Short mmCIF file of N, CA, C and O and ligand atoms in Angstrom, two decimals:
data_model
loop_
_atom_site.label_atom_id
_atom_site.label_comp_id
_atom_site.label_asym_id
_atom_site.label_seq_id
_atom_site.Cartn_x
_atom_site.Cartn_y
_atom_site.Cartn_z
N UNK A 1 96.06 109.62 116.24
CA UNK A 1 95.17 109.63 115.21
C UNK A 1 95.36 108.06 114.63
O UNK A 1 96.35 107.58 114.42
N UNK A 2 94.12 107.51 114.29
CA UNK A 2 94.08 106.15 113.77
C UNK A 2 93.81 106.31 112.18
O UNK A 2 92.92 106.43 111.66
N UNK A 3 95.03 106.26 111.64
CA UNK A 3 94.88 106.27 110.33
C UNK A 3 95.72 105.04 109.53
O UNK A 3 96.96 105.02 109.84
N UNK A 4 95.22 104.50 108.69
CA UNK A 4 95.82 103.32 108.26
C UNK A 4 96.94 103.43 107.32
O UNK A 4 98.19 102.96 107.52
N UNK A 5 97.19 104.53 106.41
CA UNK A 5 98.13 105.04 105.69
C UNK A 5 99.43 105.60 106.70
O UNK A 5 100.34 105.29 106.28
N UNK A 6 98.96 106.19 107.55
CA UNK A 6 99.93 106.66 108.76
C UNK A 6 100.88 105.39 108.98
O UNK A 6 101.87 105.52 109.39
N UNK A 7 99.92 104.26 109.65
CA UNK A 7 100.37 103.17 110.23
C UNK A 7 101.35 102.62 109.17
O UNK A 7 102.44 101.90 109.57
N UNK A 8 100.85 102.54 107.84
CA UNK A 8 101.92 101.92 106.88
C UNK A 8 103.25 102.70 106.76
O UNK A 8 104.24 102.22 106.61
N UNK A 9 103.08 104.11 106.82
CA UNK A 9 104.27 105.02 106.87
C UNK A 9 105.33 104.63 108.03
O UNK A 9 106.50 104.44 107.79
N UNK A 10 104.67 104.39 109.04
CA UNK A 10 105.34 103.88 110.27
C UNK A 10 106.03 102.49 110.30
O UNK A 10 106.75 102.04 111.07
N UNK A 11 105.46 101.87 109.12
CA UNK A 11 106.03 100.39 109.17
C UNK A 11 105.31 99.31 110.05
O UNK A 11 105.65 98.38 110.02
N UNK A 12 103.97 99.79 110.91
CA UNK A 12 103.40 99.09 111.78
C UNK A 12 102.55 98.28 111.00
O UNK A 12 102.17 97.01 111.50
N UNK A 13 101.97 98.61 109.76
CA UNK A 13 101.38 97.67 108.60
C UNK A 13 102.27 97.42 107.45
O UNK A 13 102.71 98.54 107.24
N UNK A 14 102.54 96.33 106.93
CA UNK A 14 103.29 95.89 105.83
C UNK A 14 102.66 96.61 104.55
O UNK A 14 101.50 96.61 104.40
N UNK A 15 103.68 96.84 103.68
CA UNK A 15 103.11 97.35 102.46
C UNK A 15 104.21 96.94 101.38
O UNK A 15 105.24 96.84 101.74
N UNK A 16 103.75 96.91 100.14
CA UNK A 16 104.83 96.67 99.02
C UNK A 16 105.32 97.96 98.37
O UNK A 16 104.80 98.47 97.40
N UNK A 17 106.49 98.38 98.91
CA UNK A 17 106.98 99.86 98.54
C UNK A 17 107.38 99.70 97.03
O UNK A 17 108.11 98.90 96.54
N UNK A 18 106.97 100.62 96.26
CA UNK A 18 107.35 100.94 94.89
C UNK A 18 108.39 102.23 94.80
O UNK A 18 109.19 102.22 93.87
N UNK A 19 108.05 103.31 95.64
CA UNK A 19 108.85 104.43 95.70
C UNK A 19 108.58 104.87 96.94
O UNK A 19 107.80 105.12 97.70
N UNK A 20 109.89 105.84 97.35
CA UNK A 20 109.88 106.86 98.51
C UNK A 20 110.88 107.70 98.27
O UNK A 20 112.06 107.62 97.77
N UNK A 21 110.67 108.80 98.93
CA UNK A 21 111.48 110.16 99.01
C UNK A 21 111.19 110.71 100.07
O UNK A 21 110.50 110.22 101.08
N UNK A 22 111.85 111.89 100.51
CA UNK A 22 111.51 112.80 101.92
C UNK A 22 110.15 113.02 102.13
O UNK A 22 109.77 113.19 103.18
N UNK A 23 109.17 113.34 101.01
CA UNK A 23 107.97 113.73 101.12
C UNK A 23 106.78 112.63 100.74
O UNK A 23 105.82 113.14 101.04
N UNK A 24 107.13 111.72 100.17
CA UNK A 24 106.28 110.75 99.26
C UNK A 24 106.64 109.20 99.46
O UNK A 24 107.71 108.85 99.64
N UNK A 25 105.51 108.65 99.62
CA UNK A 25 105.65 107.04 99.66
C UNK A 25 104.71 106.48 98.61
O UNK A 25 103.60 106.89 98.49
N UNK A 26 105.16 105.34 98.06
CA UNK A 26 104.19 104.76 97.02
C UNK A 26 104.38 103.26 97.24
O UNK A 26 105.44 102.63 97.59
N UNK A 27 102.91 102.55 97.24
CA UNK A 27 102.88 101.20 97.55
C UNK A 27 101.82 100.63 96.54
O UNK A 27 100.85 101.12 96.19
N UNK A 28 101.99 99.28 96.35
CA UNK A 28 101.18 98.44 95.81
C UNK A 28 99.47 98.43 96.48
O UNK A 28 99.72 98.07 97.82
N UNK A 29 98.49 98.78 95.79
CA UNK A 29 97.21 98.64 96.34
C UNK A 29 96.82 97.08 96.58
O UNK A 29 97.23 96.41 95.73
N UNK A 30 96.40 96.95 97.56
CA UNK A 30 96.12 95.51 98.36
C UNK A 30 95.01 94.92 97.46
O UNK A 30 94.84 93.52 97.44
N UNK A 31 94.25 95.61 96.60
CA UNK A 31 92.91 95.09 95.90
C UNK A 31 93.06 95.62 94.51
O UNK A 31 92.18 96.55 94.28
N UNK A 32 94.15 95.13 93.72
CA UNK A 32 94.63 96.00 92.44
C UNK A 32 93.19 95.90 91.26
O UNK A 32 92.46 94.80 91.20
N UNK A 33 92.84 96.99 90.98
CA UNK A 33 91.88 97.37 89.84
C UNK A 33 92.39 97.29 88.57
O UNK A 33 91.61 97.65 87.67
N UNK A 34 93.77 97.16 88.21
CA UNK A 34 94.33 97.06 87.13
C UNK A 34 95.49 96.21 87.17
O UNK A 34 96.04 96.10 88.25
N UNK A 35 96.39 95.63 85.94
CA UNK A 35 97.63 95.15 86.32
C UNK A 35 98.67 95.96 87.21
O UNK A 35 99.38 95.38 87.82
N UNK A 36 98.63 97.21 86.92
CA UNK A 36 99.47 98.02 87.87
C UNK A 36 98.20 98.92 88.56
O UNK A 36 97.66 99.87 87.90
N UNK A 37 98.53 98.97 89.93
CA UNK A 37 97.76 99.84 90.81
C UNK A 37 98.69 100.24 92.18
O UNK A 37 98.74 99.24 92.95
N UNK A 38 98.91 101.40 91.78
CA UNK A 38 99.71 101.74 92.86
C UNK A 38 99.19 102.96 93.62
O UNK A 38 98.37 103.82 93.00
N UNK A 39 99.35 103.14 95.05
CA UNK A 39 98.80 104.20 95.62
C UNK A 39 99.83 105.26 95.92
O UNK A 39 101.23 104.82 96.53
N UNK A 40 99.95 106.56 95.78
CA UNK A 40 100.91 107.44 95.69
C UNK A 40 100.25 108.36 97.00
O UNK A 40 99.25 109.03 96.66
N UNK A 41 101.17 108.56 98.27
CA UNK A 41 100.73 109.38 99.34
C UNK A 41 101.67 110.30 99.78
O UNK A 41 102.98 110.21 99.83
N UNK A 42 101.17 111.58 100.31
CA UNK A 42 102.17 112.46 100.76
C UNK A 42 102.52 111.79 102.31
O UNK A 42 101.58 111.40 102.95
N UNK A 43 103.79 111.89 102.70
CA UNK A 43 103.91 111.39 104.31
C UNK A 43 103.30 112.27 105.14
O UNK A 43 103.06 111.77 106.31
N UNK A 44 103.04 113.58 104.77
CA UNK A 44 102.23 114.34 105.88
C UNK A 44 101.00 113.90 105.91
O UNK A 44 100.27 113.77 104.62
N UNK A 45 100.24 113.61 106.92
CA UNK A 45 98.84 113.35 106.92
C UNK A 45 98.05 114.63 106.45
O UNK A 45 97.64 115.65 107.16
N UNK A 46 97.39 114.55 105.24
CA UNK A 46 96.42 115.36 104.69
C UNK A 46 94.96 114.40 104.49
O UNK A 46 95.16 113.44 103.86
N UNK A 47 93.87 114.87 104.84
CA UNK A 47 92.86 114.24 104.94
C UNK A 47 92.19 113.41 103.70
O UNK A 47 91.97 112.46 103.41
N UNK A 48 92.31 114.60 102.58
CA UNK A 48 91.77 114.29 101.30
C UNK A 48 92.33 115.51 100.47
O UNK A 48 92.63 116.64 100.88
N UNK A 49 91.94 115.53 98.94
CA UNK A 49 92.17 116.64 98.31
C UNK A 49 91.31 117.85 98.63
O UNK A 49 91.57 119.07 98.40
N UNK A 50 90.45 117.67 99.39
CA UNK A 50 89.66 118.73 99.96
C UNK A 50 90.35 119.73 100.97
O UNK A 50 89.55 120.68 101.39
N UNK A 51 91.19 118.74 101.55
CA UNK A 51 92.03 119.66 102.49
C UNK A 51 93.26 120.30 102.11
O UNK A 51 94.21 120.65 102.76
N UNK A 52 93.41 120.27 100.75
CA UNK A 52 94.71 120.95 100.17
C UNK A 52 94.63 122.48 100.21
O UNK A 52 93.52 122.91 99.90
N UNK A 53 95.60 123.05 100.66
CA UNK A 53 95.64 124.61 100.89
C UNK A 53 97.06 124.91 100.60
O UNK A 53 97.96 124.34 100.32
N UNK A 54 97.42 126.25 100.76
CA UNK A 54 98.37 127.05 100.41
C UNK A 54 99.71 126.56 101.33
O UNK A 54 100.84 126.48 101.02
N UNK A 55 99.07 126.07 102.49
CA UNK A 55 100.04 125.67 103.49
C UNK A 55 100.49 124.23 103.22
O UNK A 55 101.80 124.08 103.50
N UNK A 56 99.91 123.35 102.55
CA UNK A 56 100.63 122.10 102.38
C UNK A 56 100.40 121.71 100.88
O UNK A 56 100.83 120.46 100.71
N UNK A 57 100.09 122.51 99.90
CA UNK A 57 100.11 122.26 98.42
C UNK A 57 101.45 121.69 98.09
O UNK A 57 101.67 120.97 97.08
N UNK A 58 102.65 122.13 98.62
CA UNK A 58 103.90 121.66 98.30
C UNK A 58 104.24 120.16 98.43
O UNK A 58 104.95 119.60 97.53
N UNK A 59 103.53 119.68 99.44
CA UNK A 59 103.47 118.31 99.65
C UNK A 59 102.73 117.52 98.42
O UNK A 59 103.09 116.50 97.98
N UNK A 60 101.67 118.17 98.02
CA UNK A 60 101.11 117.64 97.00
C UNK A 60 101.92 117.52 95.74
O UNK A 60 101.75 116.82 94.88
N UNK A 61 102.44 118.75 95.33
CA UNK A 61 103.48 119.07 94.26
C UNK A 61 104.34 117.84 94.32
O UNK A 61 104.67 117.35 92.94
N UNK A 62 104.95 117.66 95.46
CA UNK A 62 106.06 116.44 95.50
C UNK A 62 105.53 115.13 95.26
O UNK A 62 106.10 114.34 94.29
N UNK A 63 104.16 114.90 95.38
CA UNK A 63 103.39 113.67 94.94
C UNK A 63 103.48 113.72 93.33
O UNK A 63 103.86 112.71 92.87
N UNK A 64 103.08 114.75 92.74
CA UNK A 64 103.05 114.77 91.23
C UNK A 64 104.45 114.67 90.76
O UNK A 64 104.43 114.71 89.55
N UNK A 65 105.35 115.36 91.40
CA UNK A 65 106.88 115.01 90.90
C UNK A 65 107.26 113.78 90.83
O UNK A 65 107.90 113.21 90.07
N UNK A 66 106.64 113.09 91.84
CA UNK A 66 106.89 111.59 91.95
C UNK A 66 106.38 110.66 90.94
O UNK A 66 106.89 109.71 90.71
N UNK A 67 104.92 110.82 90.48
CA UNK A 67 104.32 110.03 89.80
C UNK A 67 104.94 109.85 88.37
O UNK A 67 105.05 108.43 88.11
N UNK A 68 105.59 110.67 87.69
CA UNK A 68 106.11 110.34 86.38
C UNK A 68 107.44 109.25 86.77
O UNK A 68 107.56 108.29 85.74
N UNK A 69 107.95 109.21 87.89
CA UNK A 69 109.11 108.45 88.10
C UNK A 69 108.48 107.14 88.39
O UNK A 69 109.01 106.00 88.02
N UNK A 70 107.41 107.07 89.38
CA UNK A 70 106.66 105.88 89.58
C UNK A 70 106.18 105.21 88.47
O UNK A 70 106.27 103.86 88.17
N UNK A 71 105.68 105.81 87.39
CA UNK A 71 104.94 105.30 86.12
C UNK A 71 106.20 104.75 85.19
O UNK A 71 105.91 103.50 84.83
N UNK A 72 107.42 105.41 85.25
CA UNK A 72 108.35 104.67 84.55
C UNK A 72 108.82 103.54 85.00
O UNK A 72 109.14 102.48 84.45
N UNK A 73 109.03 103.62 86.24
CA UNK A 73 109.58 102.41 87.14
C UNK A 73 108.44 101.06 86.98
O UNK A 73 108.89 100.27 86.80
N UNK A 74 107.07 101.49 86.69
CA UNK A 74 106.21 100.50 86.55
C UNK A 74 105.87 99.82 85.23
O UNK A 74 105.15 99.18 84.83
N UNK A 75 106.69 100.55 84.23
CA UNK A 75 106.57 100.50 82.75
C UNK A 75 105.33 100.98 82.10
O UNK A 75 104.74 100.12 81.28
N UNK A 76 104.66 102.02 82.47
CA UNK A 76 103.58 102.54 82.12
C UNK A 76 103.79 103.41 81.08
O UNK A 76 103.00 104.48 81.09
N UNK A 77 104.63 103.18 80.08
CA UNK A 77 104.86 104.19 78.91
C UNK A 77 103.85 104.47 78.06
O UNK A 77 103.71 105.43 77.32
N UNK A 78 102.90 103.61 78.00
CA UNK A 78 101.84 103.61 77.09
C UNK A 78 100.65 104.49 77.63
O UNK A 78 99.33 104.62 77.27
N UNK A 79 100.84 104.85 78.94
CA UNK A 79 99.94 105.68 79.67
C UNK A 79 99.20 105.12 80.86
O UNK A 79 99.43 103.94 81.13
N UNK A 80 98.73 105.90 81.60
CA UNK A 80 97.92 105.54 82.94
C UNK A 80 96.94 106.58 83.19
O UNK A 80 96.83 107.57 82.62
N UNK A 81 96.24 106.15 84.37
CA UNK A 81 95.27 107.15 85.01
C UNK A 81 95.65 107.57 86.67
O UNK A 81 96.19 106.44 87.30
N UNK A 82 95.44 108.76 87.07
CA UNK A 82 95.68 109.10 88.20
C UNK A 82 94.34 109.55 88.75
O UNK A 82 93.73 110.49 88.37
N UNK A 83 93.82 109.26 90.23
CA UNK A 83 92.67 109.22 90.41
C UNK A 83 92.69 109.67 92.05
O UNK A 83 93.58 108.85 92.63
N UNK A 84 91.87 110.59 92.60
CA UNK A 84 91.70 110.62 93.72
C UNK A 84 90.51 110.65 94.39
O UNK A 84 89.51 111.40 93.56
N UNK A 85 90.08 109.87 95.23
CA UNK A 85 88.55 109.83 95.57
C UNK A 85 88.39 110.74 97.06
O UNK A 85 89.45 110.90 97.81
N UNK A 86 87.28 111.51 96.99
CA UNK A 86 87.16 112.69 98.22
C UNK A 86 85.69 112.33 98.84
O UNK A 86 84.52 112.22 98.09
N UNK A 87 85.75 111.81 99.97
CA UNK A 87 84.54 111.95 100.73
C UNK A 87 83.39 110.79 100.36
O UNK A 87 83.91 109.77 99.65
N UNK A 88 82.25 111.02 100.89
CA UNK A 88 81.47 109.86 100.99
C UNK A 88 81.02 109.55 99.56
O UNK A 88 81.01 108.41 98.90
N UNK A 89 80.51 110.58 98.72
CA UNK A 89 80.12 110.54 97.30
C UNK A 89 81.26 110.08 96.28
O UNK A 89 81.01 109.49 95.43
N UNK A 90 82.46 110.52 96.69
CA UNK A 90 83.62 110.04 95.86
C UNK A 90 84.07 108.56 96.33
O UNK A 90 85.14 108.30 95.91
N UNK A 91 83.50 107.99 97.47
CA UNK A 91 84.02 106.60 97.87
C UNK A 91 85.19 106.69 98.31
O UNK A 91 85.98 105.58 97.94
N UNK A 92 85.58 107.85 99.15
CA UNK A 92 87.01 107.58 99.62
C UNK A 92 86.95 106.73 101.12
O UNK A 92 86.11 106.98 102.02
N UNK A 93 87.85 105.79 101.11
CA UNK A 93 87.77 104.69 102.10
C UNK A 93 88.74 105.09 103.11
O UNK A 93 88.58 104.68 104.30
N UNK A 94 89.99 105.55 102.83
CA UNK A 94 90.93 105.89 103.81
C UNK A 94 91.14 107.43 103.76
O UNK A 94 91.30 107.89 102.72
N UNK A 95 91.09 108.12 105.06
CA UNK A 95 90.93 109.44 104.92
C UNK A 95 92.52 109.83 105.12
O UNK A 95 92.70 110.75 105.86
N UNK A 96 93.37 109.56 104.30
CA UNK A 96 94.88 110.04 104.08
C UNK A 96 94.80 110.14 102.48
O UNK A 96 94.76 109.18 101.70
N UNK A 97 95.12 111.50 102.28
CA UNK A 97 95.17 111.67 100.69
C UNK A 97 95.98 110.52 100.03
O UNK A 97 97.47 110.24 100.24
N UNK A 98 95.46 110.20 99.00
CA UNK A 98 96.14 109.20 98.22
C UNK A 98 95.77 109.35 96.70
O UNK A 98 94.58 109.67 96.40
N UNK A 99 96.67 109.05 95.81
CA UNK A 99 96.51 109.07 94.39
C UNK A 99 96.55 107.60 93.91
O UNK A 99 97.71 107.20 94.04
N UNK A 100 95.48 107.18 93.43
CA UNK A 100 95.77 105.86 92.55
C UNK A 100 96.27 106.03 91.24
O UNK A 100 95.92 106.80 90.45
N UNK A 101 97.16 105.29 90.94
CA UNK A 101 98.05 105.17 89.57
C UNK A 101 97.56 103.94 89.08
O UNK A 101 98.10 102.80 89.67
N UNK A 102 96.66 103.99 88.03
CA UNK A 102 96.23 102.70 87.43
C UNK A 102 96.81 102.49 85.92
O UNK A 102 96.68 103.45 85.32
N UNK A 103 97.37 101.32 85.48
CA UNK A 103 97.62 101.39 84.13
C UNK A 103 98.00 99.80 83.92
O UNK A 103 97.57 98.82 84.59
N UNK A 104 98.68 99.56 82.73
CA UNK A 104 99.29 98.14 82.38
C UNK A 104 98.24 97.66 81.48
O UNK A 104 98.33 96.54 81.10
N UNK A 105 97.25 98.43 81.17
CA UNK A 105 96.19 97.98 79.96
C UNK A 105 95.43 99.00 79.45
O UNK A 105 95.55 99.98 80.02
N UNK A 106 94.75 98.88 78.47
CA UNK A 106 93.72 99.89 78.07
C UNK A 106 92.67 100.11 78.98
O UNK A 106 91.98 99.30 79.24
N UNK A 107 92.58 101.12 79.59
CA UNK A 107 91.68 101.43 80.57
C UNK A 107 90.13 101.95 79.87
O UNK A 107 90.29 102.34 78.71
N UNK A 108 89.18 101.72 80.81
CA UNK A 108 87.71 102.28 80.11
C UNK A 108 87.91 103.83 80.06
O UNK A 108 88.33 104.46 80.58
N UNK A 109 86.97 104.42 79.25
CA UNK A 109 86.73 105.58 78.98
C UNK A 109 85.81 106.33 79.95
O UNK A 109 85.98 107.46 80.54
N UNK A 110 85.22 105.19 80.50
CA UNK A 110 83.96 105.70 81.70
C UNK A 110 84.61 106.09 82.95
O UNK A 110 85.71 105.29 83.36
N UNK A 111 84.38 106.98 83.48
CA UNK A 111 84.99 107.63 84.77
C UNK A 111 84.33 107.29 85.96
O UNK A 111 84.63 107.72 87.03
N UNK A 112 83.00 106.90 85.80
CA UNK A 112 82.23 106.94 87.08
C UNK A 112 81.76 105.51 87.43
O UNK A 112 80.86 105.24 88.17
P1 AMP B 201 89.95 104.76 98.40
O1 AMP B 201 88.82 104.08 98.35
O2 AMP B 201 90.00 106.11 97.45
O3 AMP B 201 90.17 105.54 99.82
O4 AMP B 201 91.18 103.91 98.10
C1 AMP B 201 91.82 103.31 99.32
C2 AMP B 201 92.40 102.05 98.80
O5 AMP B 201 93.38 101.57 99.62
C3 AMP B 201 91.74 100.88 98.19
O6 AMP B 201 91.93 100.76 96.65
C4 AMP B 201 92.43 99.80 98.93
O7 AMP B 201 92.15 98.66 98.34
C5 AMP B 201 93.56 100.20 99.50
N1 AMP B 201 94.03 99.64 100.70
C6 AMP B 201 93.50 99.30 101.92
N2 AMP B 201 94.12 98.66 102.83
C7 AMP B 201 95.25 98.53 102.19
C8 AMP B 201 96.53 97.95 102.54
N3 AMP B 201 96.62 97.62 103.79
N4 AMP B 201 97.65 98.15 101.66
C9 AMP B 201 97.39 98.49 100.34
N5 AMP B 201 96.23 99.23 100.24
C10 AMP B 201 95.41 99.10 100.87
#
């Protein structure tokens, strides 16, 4: 399967690692939209939030257990935003479930 984030996990494509555990990997977005912009992914290939089920939701829970640790490590004590894009209308460009963690400044109230 040709997946950019699986290639990053394999080390075939370099990334700026922020966090890693048994189930989760986090790295700096190559095109940051905020002073802190980290992508947090499950190591298991899940195509998007639309593919989460009882079979793989434990891997998603592991991502959310990691996010507070990543936020602390990145100095986001004043808050942050967690976003996942899904499909064409959601502007998902990489088909491996990932959560954008954005912060380091006052973010806009606008969500779209
Ligand atoms: P999305 O549009 O929600 O699918 O988000 C994909 C994100 O992956 C975008 O914010 C890209 O900037 C980011 N991205 C693409 N290629 C890389 C890469 N090689 N390393 C880090 N981030 C990347």
